[in-house]
Coordinates of C-alpha atoms in Angstrom, one line a residue:
L1 CA -64.9 -72.1 -30.7
V2 CA -66.6 -76.0 -29.0
L3 CA -67.0 -78.0 -31.4
A4 CA -63.5 -76.9 -32.6
C5 CA -61.6 -77.9 -29.5
M6 CA -63.3 -80.8 -29.1
L7 CA -61.6 -82.1 -32.3
H8 CA -58.7 -81.2 -31.7
N9 CA -58.5 -83.5 -28.2
A10 CA -60.3 -86.3 -30.7
T11 CA -57.5 -85.8 -33.4
A12 CA -54.8 -86.6 -29.9
F13 CA -56.4 -88.7 -28.1
L14 CA -56.0 -91.1 -30.8
S15 CA -52.9 -89.9 -31.9
S16 CA -49.3 -90.5 -29.9
M17 CA -48.8 -87.7 -27.6
P18 CA -44.3 -86.8 -27.6
F19 CA -45.3 -86.9 -23.2
R20 CA -45.8 -90.9 -24.1
S21 CA -42.9 -91.8 -25.5
N22 CA -40.9 -90.8 -21.7
T23 CA -43.6 -94.0 -20.5
L24 CA -41.5 -96.7 -19.1
A25 CA -41.8 -99.9 -20.5
P26 CA -43.5 -102.6 -18.1
S27 CA -40.7 -104.3 -15.1
A28 CA -39.9 -107.4 -15.6
Q29 CA -42.0 -108.5 -13.0
F30 CA -45.4 -107.4 -15.2
R31 CA -43.3 -108.8 -17.7
S32 CA -43.9 -112.6 -16.5
Q33 CA -46.8 -111.4 -14.9
K34 CA -47.9 -111.0 -18.4
Q35 CA -46.6 -114.6 -19.7
S36 CA -48.1 -117.3 -17.5
I37 CA -51.7 -115.2 -17.3
A38 CA -51.0 -115.8 -21.7
V39 CA -50.3 -119.2 -21.1
S40 CA -52.8 -120.3 -18.3
M41 CA -55.9 -118.5 -20.1
Q42 CA -54.5 -120.2 -23.7
A43 CA -57.5 -122.6 -22.8
S44 CA -59.6 -119.9 -22.6
A45 CA -60.0 -118.7 -25.7
A46 CA -63.7 -118.0 -26.5
A47 CA -64.8 -115.1 -24.8
L48 CA -69.0 -113.2 -23.7
G49 CA -70.8 -115.6 -26.9
P50 CA -72.8 -114.7 -29.5
G51 CA -74.2 -110.8 -29.0
A52 CA -71.9 -109.6 -27.0
D53 CA -70.4 -106.7 -28.8
F54 CA -74.6 -105.0 -29.2
R55 CA -74.3 -105.8 -25.1
L56 CA -71.4 -104.2 -23.7
L57 CA -72.2 -101.2 -26.4
I58 CA -75.6 -100.7 -24.3
A59 CA -74.0 -101.4 -21.0
E60 CA -70.9 -98.9 -21.8
W61 CA -74.0 -96.2 -22.8
T62 CA -76.6 -97.0 -21.1
G63 CA -75.2 -98.0 -17.1
V64 CA -77.3 -100.6 -17.4
R65 CA -76.5 -104.0 -15.8
T66 CA -76.1 -106.8 -18.8
E67 CA -75.7 -110.5 -17.7
D68 CA -72.3 -109.8 -18.8
V69 CA -71.1 -106.8 -16.3
A70 CA -72.7 -109.6 -13.4
R71 CA -71.2 -112.4 -14.6
E72 CA -67.6 -110.5 -15.1
S73 CA -68.5 -108.9 -10.9
W74 CA -68.8 -111.9 -9.7
A75 CA -66.0 -113.3 -11.8
W76 CA -63.2 -110.9 -9.8
S77 CA -65.7 -111.3 -6.0
H78 CA -62.9 -114.2 -4.5
S79 CA -59.4 -115.5 -6.2
S80 CA -61.2 -118.1 -7.2
R81 CA -63.1 -117.1 -9.7
Q82 CA -60.5 -114.6 -11.8
N83 CA -60.6 -117.7 -14.1
S84 CA -63.9 -117.0 -15.9
S85 CA -63.1 -113.1 -16.9
S86 CA -64.3 -112.5 -20.0
I87 CA -61.4 -109.3 -19.0
L88 CA -59.0 -111.9 -18.4
Q89 CA -60.3 -114.0 -20.9
L90 CA -59.8 -111.8 -23.3
T91 CA -56.7 -110.0 -22.7
A92 CA -55.4 -114.0 -23.2
Q93 CA -56.3 -113.7 -27.0
I94 CA -54.7 -110.3 -27.6
E95 CA -51.5 -111.1 -26.0
E96 CA -51.7 -114.6 -28.0
Q97 CA -51.8 -111.9 -30.9
G98 CA -49.2 -110.1 -29.9
G99 CA -50.3 -107.5 -27.7
S100 CA -51.8 -104.6 -27.8
Q101 CA -50.2 -103.0 -31.1
K102 CA -51.1 -105.8 -33.4
A103 CA -53.9 -107.8 -31.5
D104 CA -57.6 -107.0 -33.2
R105 CA -58.7 -104.0 -32.9
S106 CA -62.2 -106.4 -32.3
L107 CA -60.9 -107.4 -29.8
L108 CA -59.0 -104.4 -27.2
V109 CA -62.3 -102.8 -28.2
R110 CA -64.6 -104.9 -26.7
R111 CA -62.3 -105.0 -23.6
K112 CA -63.2 -101.5 -23.1
R113 CA -66.4 -101.4 -22.9
L114 CA -66.9 -104.5 -20.8
M115 CA -64.3 -102.8 -18.3
T116 CA -65.9 -99.3 -18.9
A117 CA -69.6 -101.0 -17.9
L118 CA -68.0 -102.5 -14.8
I119 CA -66.6 -99.6 -13.4
Q120 CA -70.3 -98.5 -12.7
H121 CA -71.7 -101.3 -10.8
D122 CA -68.9 -102.4 -9.4
Y123 CA -66.1 -100.5 -9.2
S124 CA -63.9 -102.7 -6.5
A125 CA -64.0 -105.9 -8.7
Y126 CA -63.4 -103.2 -11.8
V127 CA -60.1 -102.1 -9.2
Q128 CA -59.4 -105.2 -8.8
A129 CA -59.1 -106.2 -12.1
A130 CA -56.9 -104.5 -13.8
T131 CA -55.0 -104.5 -10.7
T132 CA -54.6 -107.3 -11.1
L133 CA -53.8 -107.4 -14.8
G134 CA -51.4 -104.4 -14.0
G135 CA -49.2 -103.5 -16.9
L136 CA -50.8 -105.8 -20.2
I137 CA -53.2 -103.0 -20.4
D138 CA -51.8 -99.8 -21.4
R139 CA -52.6 -97.6 -18.7
Q140 CA -54.6 -94.9 -20.9
D141 CA -57.1 -97.6 -22.3
L142 CA -58.6 -97.6 -18.6
P143 CA -61.1 -95.6 -18.6
N144 CA -59.9 -94.0 -14.9
V145 CA -56.8 -94.9 -12.8
Q146 CA -57.8 -92.9 -9.8
D147 CA -56.6 -96.1 -7.8
I148 CA -54.8 -98.5 -9.7
P149 CA -51.5 -98.7 -8.9
H150 CA -49.2 -97.7 -12.1
P151 CA -46.9 -100.6 -13.1
T152 CA -43.3 -98.9 -13.2
R153 CA -43.7 -97.4 -9.6
T154 CA -40.8 -98.1 -7.1
L155 CA -42.3 -98.3 -3.0
R156 CA -40.4 -96.4 -0.4
T157 CA -40.8 -96.1 2.6
P158 CA -42.2 -93.1 4.7
Q159 CA -39.0 -91.0 6.2
R160 CA -39.7 -89.1 9.4
V161 CA -39.3 -85.5 9.9
D162 CA -38.6 -83.6 12.8
R163 CA -42.5 -81.5 13.5
S164 CA -40.6 -78.3 15.2
L165 CA -39.3 -77.6 11.4
L166 CA -42.8 -77.3 9.7
G167 CA -43.8 -75.1 12.8
G168 CA -45.6 -77.7 15.3
T169 CA -43.7 -78.4 19.0
P170 CA -40.2 -79.6 18.9
D171 CA -40.8 -83.2 20.8
S172 CA -43.1 -84.5 17.5
E173 CA -42.1 -86.0 14.6
L174 CA -44.3 -86.3 11.2
D175 CA -44.1 -88.9 8.3
L176 CA -43.2 -87.7 5.1
V177 CA -44.2 -88.7 2.0
P178 CA -42.2 -90.6 -0.7
D179 CA -41.0 -89.0 -3.7
C180 CA -42.7 -89.6 -7.0
T181 CA -40.2 -92.7 -8.6
L182 CA -41.7 -92.3 -12.1
P183 CA -38.9 -90.2 -14.6
N184 CA -39.1 -86.2 -14.9
V185 CA -40.7 -85.5 -18.7
T186 CA -39.6 -83.0 -20.8
Y187 CA -42.9 -80.3 -21.6
S188 CA -43.6 -79.1 -24.3
E189 CA -45.1 -74.9 -25.6
N190 CA -47.2 -74.8 -28.6
V191 CA -48.1 -71.4 -28.8
L192 CA -51.8 -71.8 -27.2
D193 CA -49.9 -72.7 -24.3
R194 CA -47.1 -69.3 -23.9
A195 CA -49.4 -67.4 -24.3
L196 CA -51.9 -68.5 -21.6
L197 CA -48.2 -69.2 -19.2
F198 CA -48.1 -65.4 -20.1
I199 CA -51.0 -64.1 -18.8
F200 CA -51.6 -65.8 -15.8
R201 CA -48.8 -65.3 -15.0
G202 CA -48.9 -61.8 -15.2
L203 CA -52.5 -62.0 -12.7
V204 CA -50.7 -64.1 -10.2
A205 CA -48.2 -60.9 -9.7
K206 CA -51.7 -58.1 -9.3
E207 CA -52.6 -60.3 -7.2
T208 CA -49.2 -60.6 -5.0
G209 CA -47.3 -57.6 -5.7
Y210 CA -44.4 -60.3 -7.2
N211 CA -42.9 -61.3 -10.4
S212 CA -40.0 -63.9 -11.1
E213 CA -37.3 -62.8 -13.3
K214 CA -37.2 -66.4 -13.9
E215 CA -39.2 -67.3 -17.0
G216 CA -42.2 -70.4 -17.4
I217 CA -43.3 -72.7 -15.3
L218 CA -40.0 -72.1 -12.8
G219 CA -40.7 -68.6 -12.4
L220 CA -44.4 -69.0 -12.1
L221 CA -43.9 -72.4 -9.3
E222 CA -41.5 -69.2 -7.9
Q223 CA -43.9 -66.8 -7.7
A224 CA -46.1 -69.4 -5.6
R225 CA -43.5 -70.9 -3.8
E226 CA -42.8 -66.9 -1.9
Y227 CA -46.4 -65.4 -1.6
M228 CA -46.8 -68.8 0.6
L229 CA -43.5 -68.1 2.8
R230 CA -44.7 -65.0 3.8
P231 CA -45.1 -64.2 7.5
G232 CA -48.5 -64.1 8.7
Q233 CA -50.0 -66.6 5.5
T234 CA -52.6 -68.7 5.1
A235 CA -54.0 -70.8 3.5
E236 CA -57.9 -69.1 2.4
A237 CA -55.6 -66.7 1.5
Q238 CA -53.6 -68.7 -0.7
H239 CA -56.6 -70.3 -2.6
K240 CA -58.4 -66.5 -2.5
M241 CA -55.6 -65.2 -5.0
V242 CA -55.5 -68.9 -7.6
Y243 CA -60.0 -67.7 -7.2
N244 CA -59.3 -64.5 -8.3
T245 CA -56.1 -65.0 -11.2
L246 CA -58.1 -67.8 -13.3
A247 CA -61.3 -65.4 -12.6
G248 CA -59.6 -63.3 -14.2
L249 CA -58.2 -66.0 -17.2
M250 CA -62.0 -66.5 -17.7
T251 CA -62.7 -62.5 -17.9
P252 CA -66.1 -61.7 -17.3
V253 CA -67.5 -62.7 -20.6
M254 CA -67.5 -66.7 -20.0
P255 CA -68.7 -66.8 -16.0
P256 CA -72.1 -66.2 -17.1
I257 CA -72.1 -67.5 -20.5
Y258 CA -70.8 -71.5 -19.0
K259 CA -73.3 -71.1 -15.7
T260 CA -76.3 -71.1 -18.3
F261 CA -75.0 -73.8 -20.9
M262 CA -73.9 -76.0 -18.6
S263 CA -74.8 -75.3 -15.1
G264 CA -77.8 -74.8 -15.6
I265 CA -78.5 -71.6 -13.7
I266 CA -80.8 -68.9 -15.0
N267 CA -81.7 -65.6 -13.5
G268 CA -80.7 -66.9 -10.4
K269 CA -82.2 -70.1 -10.1
K270 CA -80.4 -73.5 -10.2
I271 CA -81.3 -76.1 -12.8
G272 CA -78.4 -77.8 -13.6
P273 CA -75.6 -78.9 -14.4
W274 CA -77.0 -80.1 -17.9
F275 CA -76.4 -83.9 -18.5
Y276 CA -73.7 -82.9 -21.5
A277 CA -71.7 -80.8 -19.1
P278 CA -69.4 -82.7 -17.5
A279 CA -68.2 -84.4 -19.9
L280 CA -68.0 -81.9 -22.7
T281 CA -65.9 -79.6 -19.9
S282 CA -63.9 -82.6 -20.1
W283 CA -63.0 -82.6 -23.5
I284 CA -63.0 -79.4 -23.9
T285 CA -60.7 -78.0 -20.9
P286 CA -57.2 -80.2 -21.6
T287 CA -57.0 -77.3 -24.5
F288 CA -56.6 -74.8 -22.3
F289 CA -55.1 -76.9 -19.4
G290 CA -51.4 -78.3 -20.3
F291 CA -49.6 -73.9 -19.7
L292 CA -50.3 -75.3 -16.4
V293 CA -50.3 -79.0 -15.5
G294 CA -49.0 -80.8 -19.1
P295 CA -50.7 -83.0 -21.4
S296 CA -54.4 -84.4 -19.9
R297 CA -56.5 -86.5 -21.5
P298 CA -60.9 -87.4 -21.2
N299 CA -61.7 -90.0 -19.4
R300 CA -65.0 -91.5 -16.9
R301 CA -65.0 -90.3 -13.1
R302 CA -64.8 -92.4 -10.3
D303 CA -68.9 -93.6 -10.9
G304 CA -68.0 -94.8 -14.4
S305 CA -69.6 -91.7 -15.7
M306 CA -68.7 -89.3 -18.2
G307 CA -67.2 -85.7 -17.7
G308 CA -63.6 -87.2 -15.4
L309 CA -60.3 -86.2 -16.8
V310 CA -56.4 -87.0 -16.2
V311 CA -53.9 -85.4 -15.9
E312 CA -50.8 -88.0 -17.1
K313 CA -48.1 -86.6 -15.4
C314 CA -48.7 -82.4 -13.9
K315 CA -46.1 -80.2 -14.6
F316 CA -47.7 -78.3 -11.7
L317 CA -46.4 -80.9 -9.1
Q318 CA -43.2 -82.3 -11.2
E319 CA -41.7 -78.9 -10.9
S320 CA -43.6 -78.1 -7.6
G321 CA -42.1 -80.9 -5.4
C322 CA -44.4 -79.4 -3.4
K323 CA -47.7 -80.8 -1.3
G324 CA -48.6 -77.3 0.2
I325 CA -48.7 -75.7 -3.4
C326 CA -50.7 -78.5 -4.6
L327 CA -53.3 -78.9 -2.4
N328 CA -53.2 -74.9 -1.7
Q329 CA -53.1 -73.7 -4.7
C330 CA -54.4 -75.5 -7.5
K331 CA -56.8 -78.6 -5.8
L332 CA -58.6 -76.6 -3.2
P333 CA -59.0 -73.3 -5.5
A334 CA -59.8 -74.5 -8.8
Q335 CA -62.5 -76.5 -6.5
Q336 CA -63.5 -73.5 -4.9
F337 CA -64.2 -71.1 -8.6
F338 CA -66.1 -74.4 -10.2
Q339 CA -68.1 -74.8 -7.2
E340 CA -68.8 -71.1 -6.6
G341 CA -68.0 -69.5 -9.2
L342 CA -69.2 -70.9 -12.8
G343 CA -71.4 -73.5 -10.9
L344 CA -70.8 -76.9 -10.8
P345 CA -68.6 -79.3 -8.9
L346 CA -65.9 -80.5 -9.4
N347 CA -63.3 -82.7 -7.8
V348 CA -59.5 -82.9 -7.9
V349 CA -57.2 -86.4 -6.8
P350 CA -53.3 -85.7 -7.0
N351 CA -51.5 -88.8 -7.0
F352 CA -48.0 -88.0 -4.7
E353 CA -46.8 -91.2 -6.1
T354 CA -47.7 -91.0 -10.0
Q355 CA -48.3 -87.2 -10.2
E356 CA -50.9 -88.3 -12.1
C357 CA -54.1 -85.7 -11.2
Q358 CA -58.2 -87.2 -11.4
W359 CA -60.6 -84.1 -12.6
S360 CA -63.9 -84.8 -12.0
F361 CA -66.2 -82.6 -13.3
G362 CA -70.2 -82.9 -11.8
E363 CA -68.8 -84.8 -8.6
E364 CA -68.9 -83.9 -5.3
P365 CA -65.0 -83.3 -3.0
L366 CA -64.7 -84.3 -0.1
P367 CA -63.6 -82.5 3.1
V368 CA -59.5 -82.0 2.9
E369 CA -59.4 -84.0 6.7
E370 CA -61.7 -86.6 4.9
D371 CA -60.2 -87.1 2.1
P372 CA -57.0 -90.1 1.2
A373 CA -56.0 -88.0 -1.9
F374 CA -53.8 -86.1 0.7
P375 CA -52.0 -87.6 3.6
A376 CA -50.4 -86.3 6.1
G377 CA -46.1 -85.1 6.1
C378 CA -44.7 -83.3 3.0
L379 CA -43.5 -84.3 0.1
T380 CA -39.3 -85.7 1.2
G381 CA -38.0 -83.6 -1.5
C382 CA -40.3 -81.3 -0.8
P383 CA -38.5 -77.3 -1.8
T384 CA -40.7 -75.9 0.8
R385 CA -39.6 -77.7 3.6
E386 CA -36.5 -76.9 2.4
A387 CA -36.7 -73.2 2.3
L388 CA -38.8 -73.8 5.7
R389 CA -35.9 -74.7 7.4
D390 CA -33.2 -72.7 6.2
E391 CA -35.9 -69.5 7.2
K392 CA -36.0 -71.0 10.6
Q393 CA -32.6 -72.1 11.0
A394 CA -31.0 -68.0 10.7
R395 CA -33.4 -66.5 12.5
A396 CA -32.3 -69.0 15.5
C397 CA -28.5 -67.4 13.9
G398 CA -29.8 -64.3 14.2

């Protein structure tokens, strides 16, 4: 089953998925940047020198800091040195050949390996390189997009909201987090997705005592919102509900197997996780994950290690539009379930600006109060906030 899942995901990873056709082309700003960089770097056609492919392969898979990686880190440490960047030079060559669709594949592989090696040793340099090149590198070719601005985003100014609508004092206000400005995606579901969603909704109904008449993911989100808005509801109760639902979905059989062969917990003693556990989990998960979040693909964690997974545009977040549901009925209970139920740390980092979400298996999560991924305030278009306001107004009228 594991090998079949890996083969399935490898095939999907190398082929174009329907979801990708909804991605916007780079904006005029990045098309202009593309032309200026390609022209300015024509004089720097030769990058890295002889033996580069072998050195980059070693750096990518062993984490060794080679001379190429050290030079690249130095190049991105100051804007005046960027013209000496091999990543920039490779990008110029790729653009001269007509972009990533027409360029020599060896150039694309070399650039990706250098980016992967760079993120392992100098994350700030990696972020600077990926951000500077913007729309010139396909987002799917980046080893990690966690802190990389989306080239088609439109920044908006936070709005203000009366905190009394959210249960605070009448005189206090709170910033509203701007909604995602990328277009909504229409998700396709296969037979497995529909079956898993049906089972999952049944488990949620069993835990909450409520079932929605709506179909699909919208019905699940109505169940989630109804449970969230119950009088006296707590975040802890929501976490427990989702934790129990995930445990039911995996059945009593799977957690012991996972703990033994992935987390390295044998006879109650933890000697793992095994070195392959984060990477293998990231390859298996997309097959059984799409019914909730849509398309996802394996990538690198923030530290450059294997074991990352990026959700391209989260179905759960797009359709709910609610940061509270994302936090209390996805991120936190999922982290808790993997840590306590399966024995493997997990860090889930949603991006509310793009609705991407980075899952990093084997990485310890930050406490919520220290997590920069969760800005204060509701999302601007949050329907849960509107429901809270309507409820307060109704009670006031009564």
